Amino acid sequence: MAAFPRVLNAFVGLTLLALGLAGGRTGALATEVDGKTILETNCGRCHAIDAKSDSPLPQAPPLRKVYIEYPIDQLEQGFAEGMGSRHRDMPQIQFSDEQVAAILSYLGSLTGVDPASRQRVVIPGETPP
């Protein structure tokens, strides 16, 4: 019978260790950048961020439309530096490079147009990326 408490303690210890590792992994996955979540948090109050709906604010274009109509270079720069707008109530939010990539990847998934396949504007005298 003396072996039973040791086995139970070992089982409890391994269970806690496994839960700790799973919790750490879940935490890591939760911190991954998600373009849809970024847009919901920062842009969804005014802009449609899905594939079909109208924007909550009629003068704010759906972001799927913005994605298709603007050159990818301009979108990358705009999201990274804080997009300006003629609408004074639109906040200028600066996103990290990782967030910009996630946003563009998400918008690309909505439109079926991969950001990597979008043509880039070549400025005379500069080497394209």
Short mmCIF file of C-alpha atoms in Angstrom, two decimals:
data_model
loop_
_atom_site.label_atom_id
_atom_site.label_comp_id
_atom_site.label_asym_id
_atom_site.label_seq_id
_atom_site.Cartn_x
_atom_site.Cartn_y
_atom_site.Cartn_z
CA MET A 1 0.00 0.00 0.00
CA ALA A 2 2.94 2.36 0.54
CA ALA A 3 3.56 2.47 -3.21
CA PHE A 4 0.08 3.85 -3.92
CA PRO A 5 0.73 7.38 -2.50
CA ARG A 6 3.96 7.60 -4.54
CA VAL A 7 2.14 6.57 -7.71
CA LEU A 8 -0.64 9.04 -6.95
CA ASN A 9 1.89 11.83 -6.30
CA ALA A 10 3.71 10.98 -9.52
CA PHE A 11 0.43 10.99 -11.45
CA VAL A 12 -0.61 14.34 -9.98
CA GLY A 13 2.84 15.80 -10.70
CA LEU A 14 2.81 14.61 -14.32
CA THR A 15 -0.74 15.89 -14.79
CA LEU A 16 0.21 19.32 -13.48
CA LEU A 17 3.32 19.35 -15.66
CA ALA A 18 1.26 18.42 -18.72
CA LEU A 19 -1.31 21.11 -17.94
CA GLY A 20 1.45 23.65 -17.47
CA LEU A 21 2.98 22.77 -20.83
CA ALA A 22 -0.40 22.85 -22.53
CA GLY A 23 -1.18 26.17 -20.90
CA GLY A 24 2.09 27.61 -22.13
CA ARG A 25 1.41 26.36 -25.62
CA THR A 26 -2.12 27.69 -25.62
CA GLY A 27 -0.78 31.03 -24.46
CA ALA A 28 1.71 31.07 -27.31
CA LEU A 29 -1.02 30.30 -29.84
CA ALA A 30 -3.24 32.99 -28.36
CA THR A 31 -0.55 35.62 -28.95
CA GLU A 32 -0.15 34.80 -32.64
CA VAL A 33 -1.23 37.64 -34.87
CA ASP A 34 -4.70 37.26 -36.36
CA GLY A 35 -5.65 39.73 -39.09
CA LYS A 36 -9.38 39.32 -38.57
CA THR A 37 -9.11 40.03 -34.84
CA ILE A 38 -6.94 43.08 -35.46
CA LEU A 39 -9.51 44.46 -37.90
CA GLU A 40 -12.44 43.64 -35.59
CA THR A 41 -10.74 45.47 -32.74
CA ASN A 42 -9.50 48.52 -34.63
CA CYS A 43 -11.60 48.95 -37.76
CA GLY A 44 -14.85 46.99 -37.48
CA ARG A 45 -16.74 49.81 -35.78
CA CYS A 46 -16.87 51.65 -39.10
CA HIS A 47 -15.67 49.30 -41.87
CA ALA A 48 -17.05 45.95 -43.02
CA ILE A 49 -14.29 43.44 -42.39
CA ASP A 50 -15.93 40.35 -43.87
CA ALA A 51 -16.59 39.11 -47.39
CA LYS A 52 -20.14 40.37 -47.90
CA SER A 53 -21.63 42.83 -45.45
CA ASP A 54 -22.00 46.57 -45.74
CA SER A 55 -19.94 48.81 -43.49
CA PRO A 56 -21.61 49.97 -40.26
CA LEU A 57 -20.67 53.53 -41.25
CA PRO A 58 -21.98 54.05 -44.80
CA GLN A 59 -19.13 56.36 -45.89
CA ALA A 60 -16.47 53.88 -44.69
CA PRO A 61 -15.70 51.47 -47.52
CA PRO A 62 -15.58 47.73 -46.82
CA LEU A 63 -11.94 46.79 -46.27
CA ARG A 64 -12.18 44.02 -48.89
CA LYS A 65 -12.86 46.80 -51.42
CA VAL A 66 -9.97 48.92 -50.13
CA TYR A 67 -7.70 45.86 -50.42
CA ILE A 68 -8.59 45.36 -54.10
CA GLU A 69 -8.59 49.03 -55.15
CA TYR A 70 -5.32 50.23 -53.61
CA PRO A 71 -1.83 49.08 -54.57
CA ILE A 72 -0.41 46.59 -52.09
CA ASP A 73 2.59 48.87 -51.45
CA GLN A 74 0.29 51.71 -50.45
CA LEU A 75 -1.67 49.44 -48.12
CA GLU A 76 1.48 48.11 -46.46
CA GLN A 77 2.80 51.61 -45.93
CA GLY A 78 -0.56 52.99 -44.85
CA PHE A 79 -1.16 50.30 -42.23
CA ALA A 80 2.42 50.56 -40.95
CA GLU A 81 2.48 54.35 -40.70
CA GLY A 82 -1.15 54.99 -39.81
CA MET A 83 -3.57 55.45 -42.68
CA GLY A 84 -4.76 58.96 -43.18
CA SER A 85 -8.30 59.78 -44.12
CA ARG A 86 -10.34 62.77 -45.14
CA HIS A 87 -12.68 61.72 -42.35
CA ARG A 88 -11.35 63.45 -39.23
CA ASP A 89 -12.82 60.90 -36.81
CA MET A 90 -10.82 58.01 -38.30
CA PRO A 91 -7.99 57.20 -35.92
CA GLN A 92 -4.48 56.82 -37.29
CA ILE A 93 -3.35 53.46 -35.98
CA GLN A 94 0.15 52.23 -36.69
CA PHE A 95 0.45 48.47 -37.02
CA SER A 96 3.62 46.39 -36.72
CA ASP A 97 5.02 44.62 -39.77
CA GLU A 98 3.66 41.35 -38.40
CA GLN A 99 0.20 42.86 -37.93
CA VAL A 100 0.25 44.37 -41.44
CA ALA A 101 1.13 40.98 -42.92
CA ALA A 102 -1.71 39.35 -40.94
CA ILE A 103 -4.21 42.01 -42.03
CA LEU A 104 -3.27 41.73 -45.69
CA SER A 105 -3.29 37.94 -45.52
CA TYR A 106 -6.78 38.00 -44.01
CA LEU A 107 -8.08 40.48 -46.61
CA GLY A 108 -6.46 38.38 -49.31
CA SER A 109 -8.32 35.33 -48.04
CA LEU A 110 -11.62 37.25 -48.29
CA THR A 111 -11.01 38.38 -51.84
CA GLY A 112 -9.16 35.34 -53.17
CA VAL A 113 -6.20 37.55 -54.08
CA ASP A 114 -3.02 36.57 -52.23
CA PRO A 115 -1.03 39.66 -51.17
CA ALA A 116 2.17 38.03 -52.43
CA SER A 117 0.69 37.79 -55.93
CA ARG A 118 -0.28 41.46 -56.09
CA GLN A 119 1.78 43.57 -58.42
CA ARG A 120 4.01 46.10 -56.74
CA VAL A 121 4.59 49.64 -57.94
CA VAL A 122 8.14 50.00 -59.22
CA ILE A 123 9.55 53.45 -58.59
CA PRO A 124 12.13 54.48 -61.24
CA GLY A 125 15.64 54.23 -59.82
CA GLU A 126 14.67 51.88 -56.99
CA THR A 127 15.15 48.15 -56.83
CA PRO A 128 11.84 46.30 -56.41
CA PRO A 129 11.58 44.13 -53.26
#
